[in-house]
């Protein structure tokens, strides 16, 4: 974004409204800027049956010149029908080819859903897919059965739900990255959060610009107005879902060989003043992350078992993929990386506890090779045990959030309207002050000194705040449970509430950086996080989130809460067992992980490679047709025979074992191969650390001690008291309420022996990546499989509504 956050909408040319015309031989797209002061022309060849030929006119036209150009094109094509208007559109989503012609995906209706300092953010309300060649040159494959099935499959990716974009603000990046790094051009599309990177790759590489396309982010965007002490401000909550290793609940689990994890979502909470555009704007943001446990593990979809076995692979003895994952987090967010692990610590039959133990082993193994200051900080917390008292859960989570936030800090700055058009991205738009802006991280290793260091840091932060010194976040809190949906969302809300207090304090709206759970702001924020949790759960899990703790906090009738949780469990089960396979296929086509080719097996004829040597193969598996083609679980490895992976190789500029130097100034969310920008300015951020005894009361200063079910564990060289925290027992359930329901209902839903709940796999081949698409013998399309259910039940699942009202 080569613009100032405030002035950018008027100072920089970008196209945001388009008109599409056609002749027999070409499509003509006319792009206009917001003020209709200039026009550009794009020509797309319609006589080429299989190749995509796109040409951009280098001339910039005025409105009148563009009208004259269209008139002359019409006159020159009168013999073949002239120039015809097709549609108004608001950007190109991309181009795609199956077995026949290329298709163009267009946004034909949009809706404003928010604005960040004058930069509008839109969602899509209508889209169209238009074939490029005219009917006279289309091949026989255009209307073939497989071609139509691929088109129908792609259309199941509903662009009108949970996709958003902006013309002038790089919504795929965090605010801190947008303000700190001067990244331009196509590099933004390489971000892990741009879902149409593959669809736009051809036109971007051809034209060497991104004027005609929009970068779509998938996840959640919600903006609201808040009032604090009679003053207005805006809050934007953004969740960005990674396109790497993307998919559905049981078909994408754990990590792949590239260190990408399933259900990887970055959440950003932005606060800024609601002031006129000509005034300076104070703005603050904080980023947190969620993602599947970065081990090779899986669960096989089963129609008979509502709680499938967890299968853990031992193929990565040195935890190389796990290490790659955390190296990527360090590159994106800086240090420290704080891991909050919410899965169960005790079970009658080991399931989650197997992953818990292996995850702890992985962190200890990785920390052995890291200098002490760069070690991962690992917090165990069983959310299940204490979930019966919502207030206690949120209060305790709030103390953990304070601990993490004091280590990472928040981002804050004051954006000046007079900043240059490029100042936003290289830091020059920050109000300059004399002196050193950096604030040393207080040591958390020496418990006896932490109280005085916190007091000093708080004093420094208050002094800095009075002169509007910018603060920067370095490091991130990474939260996980099993699905990273229900329990994780509760923890992220608790972190967001603590962060909100710090943000309001930094903006000068509150004297103290703390917000009580009874404050009306806490209720407002809870509703937003609850909506986000439902949205993310529908995307990955197939139902809204289990919000038992939120419901109890609001005093909702317990019977109503239990009924809601039960039906959401059924909805999730049905979606996972009967609908996720087709949904996963659609995602793979949309992201380019599978590209159809004539003469090769179709996507729906292929078997999943997760189930090889792990799960059961169906009796109807056609070995000869599928033995050499497998659908890979890692992004870019889903390909036809003899094709190279789509995704580029990953390169890390600095391994985790090296000591960090300088300042991480990005909160970068792009691919690791895109280097993090550096800046000469000095950064300041409020990063006091919290002593263990202040985080949790009555905790004594021992190397290994326990109080109130919280254990700080010392494991020799593997970890220290400051970075290995075993906070024993607290959870909303295995999959929130779902786990409890499963425990009571699994006997009636499964004809299999549930005693063998966990399988540890030791002989998986190196070609497998540990998460799945689907086993064709067990899953199919919803049309084929809905026959065993009442029509009303199927309609309920498809519409994602309550069965009874």
PDB file of C-alpha atoms in Angstrom, residues 325-574:
ATOM      1  CA  UNK A 325       6.360 -24.037  12.199  1.00  0.00           C
ATOM      2  CA  UNK A 326       7.757 -22.078  15.118  1.00  0.00           C
ATOM      3  CA  UNK A 327      10.545 -20.615  12.981  1.00  0.00           C
ATOM      4  CA  UNK A 328       7.809 -19.305  10.702  1.00  0.00           C
ATOM      5  CA  UNK A 329       5.990 -17.773  13.678  1.00  0.00           C
ATOM      6  CA  UNK A 330       9.194 -16.050  14.806  1.00  0.00           C
ATOM      7  CA  UNK A 331       9.720 -14.681  11.306  1.00  0.00           C
ATOM      8  CA  UNK A 332       6.150 -13.382  11.162  1.00  0.00           C
ATOM      9  CA  UNK A 333       5.824 -12.018  14.675  1.00  0.00           C
ATOM     10  CA  UNK A 334       9.209 -11.896  16.360  1.00  0.00           C
ATOM     11  CA  UNK A 335       9.993 -13.229  19.835  1.00  0.00           C
ATOM     12  CA  UNK A 336       8.789 -14.416  22.265  1.00  0.00           C
ATOM     13  CA  UNK A 337       6.408 -17.129  21.070  1.00  0.00           C
ATOM     14  CA  UNK A 338       4.021 -18.009  23.889  1.00  0.00           C
ATOM     15  CA  UNK A 339       2.076 -21.249  23.463  1.00  0.00           C
ATOM     16  CA  UNK A 340      -1.172 -21.716  25.379  1.00  0.00           C
ATOM     17  CA  UNK A 341      -2.183 -25.372  25.166  1.00  0.00           C
ATOM     18  CA  UNK A 342      -5.756 -25.945  26.402  1.00  0.00           C
ATOM     19  CA  UNK A 343      -6.191 -29.686  25.891  1.00  0.00           C
ATOM     20  CA  UNK A 344      -7.019 -32.156  28.641  1.00  0.00           C
ATOM     21  CA  UNK A 345      -4.445 -33.300  31.146  1.00  0.00           C
ATOM     22  CA  UNK A 346      -6.373 -36.307  32.484  1.00  0.00           C
ATOM     23  CA  UNK A 347      -8.657 -38.756  30.723  1.00  0.00           C
ATOM     24  CA  UNK A 348     -10.065 -42.177  31.525  1.00  0.00           C
ATOM     25  CA  UNK A 349      -9.002 -43.316  28.072  1.00  0.00           C
ATOM     26  CA  UNK A 350      -5.978 -41.470  26.668  1.00  0.00           C
ATOM     27  CA  UNK A 351      -6.791 -39.351  23.653  1.00  0.00           C
ATOM     28  CA  UNK A 352      -5.891 -35.696  24.051  1.00  0.00           C
ATOM     29  CA  UNK A 353      -3.331 -36.566  26.693  1.00  0.00           C
ATOM     30  CA  UNK A 354      -1.276 -38.417  24.078  1.00  0.00           C
ATOM     31  CA  UNK A 355      -0.963 -35.222  22.046  1.00  0.00           C
ATOM     32  CA  UNK A 356      -0.353 -33.198  25.186  1.00  0.00           C
ATOM     33  CA  UNK A 357       2.634 -35.320  26.176  1.00  0.00           C
ATOM     34  CA  UNK A 358       4.074 -35.389  22.659  1.00  0.00           C
ATOM     35  CA  UNK A 359       3.628 -31.632  22.236  1.00  0.00           C
ATOM     36  CA  UNK A 360       5.505 -31.044  25.490  1.00  0.00           C
ATOM     37  CA  UNK A 361       8.286 -33.357  24.302  1.00  0.00           C
ATOM     38  CA  UNK A 362       8.529 -31.426  21.035  1.00  0.00           C
ATOM     39  CA  UNK A 363       8.852 -28.068  22.805  1.00  0.00           C
ATOM     40  CA  UNK A 364      11.494 -29.402  25.179  1.00  0.00           C
ATOM     41  CA  UNK A 365      13.427 -30.872  22.263  1.00  0.00           C
ATOM     42  CA  UNK A 366      13.312 -27.620  20.289  1.00  0.00           C
ATOM     43  CA  UNK A 367      14.192 -25.459  23.288  1.00  0.00           C
ATOM     44  CA  UNK A 368      17.377 -27.458  23.898  1.00  0.00           C
ATOM     45  CA  UNK A 369      18.888 -26.003  20.722  1.00  0.00           C
ATOM     46  CA  UNK A 370      17.796 -22.422  21.372  1.00  0.00           C
ATOM     47  CA  UNK A 371      19.499 -19.714  23.419  1.00  0.00           C
ATOM     48  CA  UNK A 372      17.642 -19.031  26.622  1.00  0.00           C
ATOM     49  CA  UNK A 373      16.237 -15.702  25.494  1.00  0.00           C
ATOM     50  CA  UNK A 374      14.687 -17.260  22.355  1.00  0.00           C
ATOM     51  CA  UNK A 375      13.100 -20.315  23.932  1.00  0.00           C
ATOM     52  CA  UNK A 376       9.434 -21.034  23.357  1.00  0.00           C
ATOM     53  CA  UNK A 377       7.259 -20.316  26.370  1.00  0.00           C
ATOM     54  CA  UNK A 378       4.884 -23.244  26.794  1.00  0.00           C
ATOM     55  CA  UNK A 379       1.780 -22.955  28.970  1.00  0.00           C
ATOM     56  CA  UNK A 380      -0.344 -26.048  29.651  1.00  0.00           C
ATOM     57  CA  UNK A 381      -3.900 -25.352  30.717  1.00  0.00           C
ATOM     58  CA  UNK A 382      -6.659 -27.950  30.901  1.00  0.00           C
ATOM     59  CA  UNK A 383      -9.724 -25.774  30.358  1.00  0.00           C
ATOM     60  CA  UNK A 384     -12.173 -28.615  30.841  1.00  0.00           C
ATOM     61  CA  UNK A 385     -11.923 -29.132  34.568  1.00  0.00           C
ATOM     62  CA  UNK A 386     -12.968 -25.653  35.643  1.00  0.00           C
ATOM     63  CA  UNK A 387     -15.413 -24.897  32.822  1.00  0.00           C
ATOM     64  CA  UNK A 388     -18.401 -25.237  35.138  1.00  0.00           C
ATOM     65  CA  UNK A 389     -17.716 -21.756  36.519  1.00  0.00           C
ATOM     66  CA  UNK A 390     -17.465 -19.341  33.639  1.00  0.00           C
ATOM     67  CA  UNK A 391     -16.418 -16.364  35.754  1.00  0.00           C
ATOM     68  CA  UNK A 392     -13.530 -18.265  37.328  1.00  0.00           C
ATOM     69  CA  UNK A 393     -12.407 -19.498  33.914  1.00  0.00           C
ATOM     70  CA  UNK A 394     -12.388 -16.035  32.379  1.00  0.00           C
ATOM     71  CA  UNK A 395     -10.679 -14.501  35.399  1.00  0.00           C
ATOM     72  CA  UNK A 396      -7.892 -17.060  35.326  1.00  0.00           C
ATOM     73  CA  UNK A 397      -7.550 -16.758  31.566  1.00  0.00           C
ATOM     74  CA  UNK A 398      -7.304 -13.021  32.048  1.00  0.00           C
ATOM     75  CA  UNK A 399      -4.268 -13.454  34.285  1.00  0.00           C
ATOM     76  CA  UNK A 400      -2.630 -15.657  31.680  1.00  0.00           C
ATOM     77  CA  UNK A 401      -3.465 -13.054  29.020  1.00  0.00           C
ATOM     78  CA  UNK A 402      -1.841 -10.339  31.134  1.00  0.00           C
ATOM     79  CA  UNK A 403       1.272 -12.454  31.441  1.00  0.00           C
ATOM     80  CA  UNK A 404       1.466 -12.968  27.672  1.00  0.00           C
ATOM     81  CA  UNK A 405       0.590  -9.381  26.784  1.00  0.00           C
ATOM     82  CA  UNK A 406       3.240  -7.995  29.093  1.00  0.00           C
ATOM     83  CA  UNK A 407       5.799 -10.072  27.207  1.00  0.00           C
ATOM     84  CA  UNK A 408       4.732  -9.143  23.679  1.00  0.00           C
ATOM     85  CA  UNK A 409       3.399  -5.627  24.121  1.00  0.00           C
ATOM     86  CA  UNK A 410       0.866  -3.963  21.826  1.00  0.00           C
ATOM     87  CA  UNK A 411       1.164  -1.785  18.748  1.00  0.00           C
ATOM     88  CA  UNK A 412       0.334   1.913  19.140  1.00  0.00           C
ATOM     89  CA  UNK A 413       1.091   5.042  17.142  1.00  0.00           C
ATOM     90  CA  UNK A 414      -0.323   8.416  16.202  1.00  0.00           C
ATOM     91  CA  UNK A 415      -0.787   8.851  12.461  1.00  0.00           C
ATOM     92  CA  UNK A 416      -0.328  12.413  11.282  1.00  0.00           C
ATOM     93  CA  UNK A 417      -2.472  13.719   8.384  1.00  0.00           C
ATOM     94  CA  UNK A 418       0.501  15.618   6.955  1.00  0.00           C
ATOM     95  CA  UNK A 419       2.526  12.430   6.471  1.00  0.00           C
ATOM     96  CA  UNK A 420       3.854  11.748   3.021  1.00  0.00           C
ATOM     97  CA  UNK A 421       2.090   9.235   0.835  1.00  0.00           C
ATOM     98  CA  UNK A 422       4.696   6.612   1.560  1.00  0.00           C
ATOM     99  CA  UNK A 423       5.311   7.502   5.176  1.00  0.00           C
ATOM    100  CA  UNK A 424       2.769   5.033   6.447  1.00  0.00           C
ATOM    101  CA  UNK A 425       4.827   2.054   5.432  1.00  0.00           C
ATOM    102  CA  UNK A 426       8.350   3.024   6.345  1.00  0.00           C
ATOM    103  CA  UNK A 427       7.639   4.482   9.760  1.00  0.00           C
ATOM    104  CA  UNK A 428       8.236   8.109   8.849  1.00  0.00           C
ATOM    105  CA  UNK A 429       4.608   8.975   9.564  1.00  0.00           C
ATOM    106  CA  UNK A 430       5.191   8.441  13.277  1.00  0.00           C
ATOM    107  CA  UNK A 431       5.529  11.552  15.351  1.00  0.00           C
ATOM    108  CA  UNK A 432       9.242  11.927  15.984  1.00  0.00           C
ATOM    109  CA  UNK A 433      10.606  12.488  19.480  1.00  0.00           C
ATOM    110  CA  UNK A 434      14.069  12.837  20.860  1.00  0.00           C
ATOM    111  CA  UNK A 435      15.521   9.994  22.817  1.00  0.00           C
ATOM    112  CA  UNK A 436      15.566   6.236  22.719  1.00  0.00           C
ATOM    113  CA  UNK A 437      12.206   4.607  22.028  1.00  0.00           C
ATOM    114  CA  UNK A 438      13.334   1.119  22.878  1.00  0.00           C
ATOM    115  CA  UNK A 439      12.319  -0.552  26.111  1.00  0.00           C
ATOM    116  CA  UNK A 440      14.307  -3.512  27.245  1.00  0.00           C
ATOM    117  CA  UNK A 441      12.319  -6.650  28.007  1.00  0.00           C
ATOM    118  CA  UNK A 442      12.506  -7.178  31.750  1.00  0.00           C
ATOM    119  CA  UNK A 443      13.998 -10.525  32.526  1.00  0.00           C
ATOM    120  CA  UNK A 444      11.474 -13.162  33.542  1.00  0.00           C
ATOM    121  CA  UNK A 445      14.096 -15.678  34.631  1.00  0.00           C
ATOM    122  CA  UNK A 446      14.893 -14.128  37.979  1.00  0.00           C
ATOM    123  CA  UNK A 447      11.638 -14.261  39.884  1.00  0.00           C
ATOM    124  CA  UNK A 448      12.944 -12.222  42.799  1.00  0.00           C
ATOM    125  CA  UNK A 449      13.453  -9.125  40.605  1.00  0.00           C
ATOM    126  CA  UNK A 450      10.287  -9.201  38.570  1.00  0.00           C
ATOM    127  CA  UNK A 451       8.098  -7.044  40.817  1.00  0.00           C
ATOM    128  CA  UNK A 452      10.440  -4.078  40.699  1.00  0.00           C
ATOM    129  CA  UNK A 453      10.957  -4.509  36.948  1.00  0.00           C
ATOM    130  CA  UNK A 454       7.218  -4.491  36.302  1.00  0.00           C
ATOM    131  CA  UNK A 455       6.772  -1.335  38.363  1.00  0.00           C
ATOM    132  CA  UNK A 456       9.586   0.358  36.438  1.00  0.00           C
ATOM    133  CA  UNK A 457       8.181  -0.790  33.081  1.00  0.00           C
ATOM    134  CA  UNK A 458       4.707   0.458  33.947  1.00  0.00           C
ATOM    135  CA  UNK A 459       6.154   3.808  34.989  1.00  0.00           C
ATOM    136  CA  UNK A 460       8.124   4.036  31.737  1.00  0.00           C
ATOM    137  CA  UNK A 461       5.043   3.093  29.737  1.00  0.00           C
ATOM    138  CA  UNK A 462       2.947   5.791  31.386  1.00  0.00           C
ATOM    139  CA  UNK A 463       5.640   8.380  30.722  1.00  0.00           C
ATOM    140  CA  UNK A 464       5.935   7.280  27.105  1.00  0.00           C
ATOM    141  CA  UNK A 465       2.177   7.441  26.688  1.00  0.00           C
ATOM    142  CA  UNK A 466       2.075  11.081  27.678  1.00  0.00           C
ATOM    143  CA  UNK A 467       4.246  12.017  24.696  1.00  0.00           C
ATOM    144  CA  UNK A 468       2.604   9.641  22.171  1.00  0.00           C
ATOM    145  CA  UNK A 469       5.670   7.460  21.716  1.00  0.00           C
ATOM    146  CA  UNK A 470       4.958   4.591  19.300  1.00  0.00           C
ATOM    147  CA  UNK A 471       4.921   1.087  20.763  1.00  0.00           C
ATOM    148  CA  UNK A 472       5.445  -2.137  18.848  1.00  0.00           C
ATOM    149  CA  UNK A 473       4.347  -5.688  19.406  1.00  0.00           C
ATOM    150  CA  UNK A 474       7.078  -8.289  19.244  1.00  0.00           C
ATOM    151  CA  UNK A 475       6.092 -11.909  19.683  1.00  0.00           C
ATOM    152  CA  UNK A 476       2.674 -13.525  19.747  1.00  0.00           C
ATOM    153  CA  UNK A 477       0.402 -15.689  21.858  1.00  0.00           C
ATOM    154  CA  UNK A 478      -0.423 -18.920  20.017  1.00  0.00           C
ATOM    155  CA  UNK A 479      -3.460 -20.734  21.414  1.00  0.00           C
ATOM    156  CA  UNK A 480      -4.635 -24.239  20.612  1.00  0.00           C
ATOM    157  CA  UNK A 481      -6.977 -26.956  21.778  1.00  0.00           C
ATOM    158  CA  UNK A 482      -7.854 -29.982  19.642  1.00  0.00           C
ATOM    159  CA  UNK A 483      -9.972 -28.274  16.984  1.00  0.00           C
ATOM    160  CA  UNK A 484      -8.788 -24.724  17.837  1.00  0.00           C
ATOM    161  CA  UNK A 485     -12.414 -23.624  17.783  1.00  0.00           C
ATOM    162  CA  UNK A 486     -14.383 -23.680  21.025  1.00  0.00           C
ATOM    163  CA  UNK A 487     -11.942 -23.566  23.920  1.00  0.00           C
ATOM    164  CA  UNK A 488      -9.510 -21.532  21.854  1.00  0.00           C
ATOM    165  CA  UNK A 489     -12.121 -18.866  21.168  1.00  0.00           C
ATOM    166  CA  UNK A 490     -12.810 -18.430  24.882  1.00  0.00           C
ATOM    167  CA  UNK A 491      -9.104 -17.947  25.549  1.00  0.00           C
ATOM    168  CA  UNK A 492      -8.777 -15.515  22.650  1.00  0.00           C
ATOM    169  CA  UNK A 493     -11.639 -13.461  24.032  1.00  0.00           C
ATOM    170  CA  UNK A 494      -9.939 -13.281  27.431  1.00  0.00           C
ATOM    171  CA  UNK A 495      -6.740 -12.124  25.721  1.00  0.00           C
ATOM    172  CA  UNK A 496      -8.680  -9.607  23.630  1.00  0.00           C
ATOM    173  CA  UNK A 497     -10.325  -8.167  26.739  1.00  0.00           C
ATOM    174  CA  UNK A 498      -7.003  -7.640  28.495  1.00  0.00           C
ATOM    175  CA  UNK A 499      -5.568  -6.171  25.290  1.00  0.00           C
ATOM    176  CA  UNK A 500      -8.566  -3.848  24.995  1.00  0.00           C
ATOM    177  CA  UNK A 501      -7.733  -2.357  28.379  1.00  0.00           C
ATOM    178  CA  UNK A 502      -4.137  -1.754  27.311  1.00  0.00           C
ATOM    179  CA  UNK A 503      -5.270  -0.253  24.011  1.00  0.00           C
ATOM    180  CA  UNK A 504      -7.743   2.127  25.644  1.00  0.00           C
ATOM    181  CA  UNK A 505      -5.055   3.118  28.147  1.00  0.00           C
ATOM    182  CA  UNK A 506      -2.603   3.788  25.319  1.00  0.00           C
ATOM    183  CA  UNK A 507      -5.195   5.868  23.468  1.00  0.00           C
ATOM    184  CA  UNK A 508      -5.820   7.921  26.584  1.00  0.00           C
ATOM    185  CA  UNK A 509      -9.386   6.732  27.148  1.00  0.00           C
ATOM    186  CA  UNK A 510      -8.705   5.021  30.493  1.00  0.00           C
ATOM    187  CA  UNK A 511      -6.411   5.753  33.397  1.00  0.00           C
ATOM    188  CA  UNK A 512      -5.909   2.072  34.191  1.00  0.00           C
ATOM    189  CA  UNK A 513      -5.148  -0.622  31.591  1.00  0.00           C
ATOM    190  CA  UNK A 514      -7.601  -3.098  33.140  1.00  0.00           C
ATOM    191  CA  UNK A 515     -11.245  -3.814  32.306  1.00  0.00           C
ATOM    192  CA  UNK A 516     -13.447  -5.697  34.754  1.00  0.00           C
ATOM    193  CA  UNK A 517     -15.528  -8.605  33.473  1.00  0.00           C
ATOM    194  CA  UNK A 518     -18.650  -6.739  34.627  1.00  0.00           C
ATOM    195  CA  UNK A 519     -17.812  -3.694  32.512  1.00  0.00           C
ATOM    196  CA  UNK A 520     -20.274  -3.184  29.615  1.00  0.00           C
ATOM    197  CA  UNK A 521     -17.272  -3.132  27.272  1.00  0.00           C
ATOM    198  CA  UNK A 522     -16.529  -6.724  28.274  1.00  0.00           C
ATOM    199  CA  UNK A 523     -20.034  -7.787  27.237  1.00  0.00           C
ATOM    200  CA  UNK A 524     -19.763  -5.913  23.928  1.00  0.00           C
ATOM    201  CA  UNK A 525     -16.422  -7.529  23.162  1.00  0.00           C
ATOM    202  CA  UNK A 526     -17.716 -10.973  24.167  1.00  0.00           C
ATOM    203  CA  UNK A 527     -20.494 -10.777  21.596  1.00  0.00           C
ATOM    204  CA  UNK A 528     -18.043  -9.882  18.840  1.00  0.00           C
ATOM    205  CA  UNK A 529     -15.675 -12.724  19.747  1.00  0.00           C
ATOM    206  CA  UNK A 530     -18.625 -15.089  20.009  1.00  0.00           C
ATOM    207  CA  UNK A 531     -19.691 -14.143  16.483  1.00  0.00           C
ATOM    208  CA  UNK A 532     -16.132 -14.619  15.253  1.00  0.00           C
ATOM    209  CA  UNK A 533     -15.938 -18.012  16.954  1.00  0.00           C
ATOM    210  CA  UNK A 534     -19.175 -19.139  15.294  1.00  0.00           C
ATOM    211  CA  UNK A 535     -17.925 -17.993  11.887  1.00  0.00           C
ATOM    212  CA  UNK A 536     -14.556 -19.721  12.151  1.00  0.00           C
ATOM    213  CA  UNK A 537     -16.170 -22.884  13.522  1.00  0.00           C
ATOM    214  CA  UNK A 538     -18.604 -23.048  10.609  1.00  0.00           C
ATOM    215  CA  UNK A 539     -15.707 -22.730   8.165  1.00  0.00           C
ATOM    216  CA  UNK A 540     -13.577 -25.478   9.686  1.00  0.00           C
ATOM    217  CA  UNK A 541     -15.922 -27.590  11.807  1.00  0.00           C
ATOM    218  CA  UNK A 542     -19.283 -27.349  10.045  1.00  0.00           C
ATOM    219  CA  UNK A 543     -21.292 -25.853  12.910  1.00  0.00           C
ATOM    220  CA  UNK A 544     -21.314 -22.788  15.108  1.00  0.00           C
ATOM    221  CA  UNK A 545     -18.959 -22.864  18.076  1.00  0.00           C
ATOM    222  CA  UNK A 546     -19.794 -24.358  21.455  1.00  0.00           C
ATOM    223  CA  UNK A 547     -20.228 -21.232  23.559  1.00  0.00           C
ATOM    224  CA  UNK A 548     -21.111 -22.730  26.913  1.00  0.00           C
ATOM    225  CA  UNK A 549     -18.870 -20.399  28.893  1.00  0.00           C
ATOM    226  CA  UNK A 550     -20.174 -17.307  27.104  1.00  0.00           C
ATOM    227  CA  UNK A 551     -23.771 -18.430  27.629  1.00  0.00           C
ATOM    228  CA  UNK A 552     -23.228 -19.092  31.322  1.00  0.00           C
ATOM    229  CA  UNK A 553     -21.466 -15.777  31.734  1.00  0.00           C
ATOM    230  CA  UNK A 554     -24.567 -14.031  30.387  1.00  0.00           C
ATOM    231  CA  UNK A 555     -26.787 -16.060  32.716  1.00  0.00           C
ATOM    232  CA  UNK A 556     -28.518 -18.001  29.956  1.00  0.00           C
ATOM    233  CA  UNK A 557     -30.868 -20.768  31.088  1.00  0.00           C
ATOM    234  CA  UNK A 558     -28.774 -23.915  31.528  1.00  0.00           C
ATOM    235  CA  UNK A 559     -31.263 -26.213  29.808  1.00  0.00           C
ATOM    236  CA  UNK A 560     -31.335 -23.935  26.766  1.00  0.00           C
ATOM    237  CA  UNK A 561     -27.543 -23.911  26.647  1.00  0.00           C
ATOM    238  CA  UNK A 562     -27.376 -27.709  26.823  1.00  0.00           C
ATOM    239  CA  UNK A 563     -29.973 -28.052  24.071  1.00  0.00           C
ATOM    240  CA  UNK A 564     -28.069 -25.650  21.842  1.00  0.00           C
ATOM    241  CA  UNK A 565     -24.781 -27.441  22.448  1.00  0.00           C
ATOM    242  CA  UNK A 566     -26.338 -30.818  21.704  1.00  0.00           C
ATOM    243  CA  UNK A 567     -27.774 -29.742  18.363  1.00  0.00           C
ATOM    244  CA  UNK A 568     -24.517 -28.063  17.378  1.00  0.00           C
ATOM    245  CA  UNK A 569     -22.729 -31.335  18.096  1.00  0.00           C
ATOM    246  CA  UNK A 570     -25.144 -33.192  15.811  1.00  0.00           C
ATOM    247  CA  UNK A 571     -24.767 -30.545  13.135  1.00  0.00           C
ATOM    248  CA  UNK A 572     -20.985 -30.759  13.301  1.00  0.00           C
ATOM    249  CA  UNK A 573     -21.074 -34.547  13.176  1.00  0.00           C
ATOM    250  CA  UNK A 574     -23.325 -34.595  10.106  1.00  0.00           C
TER     251      UNK A 574
END
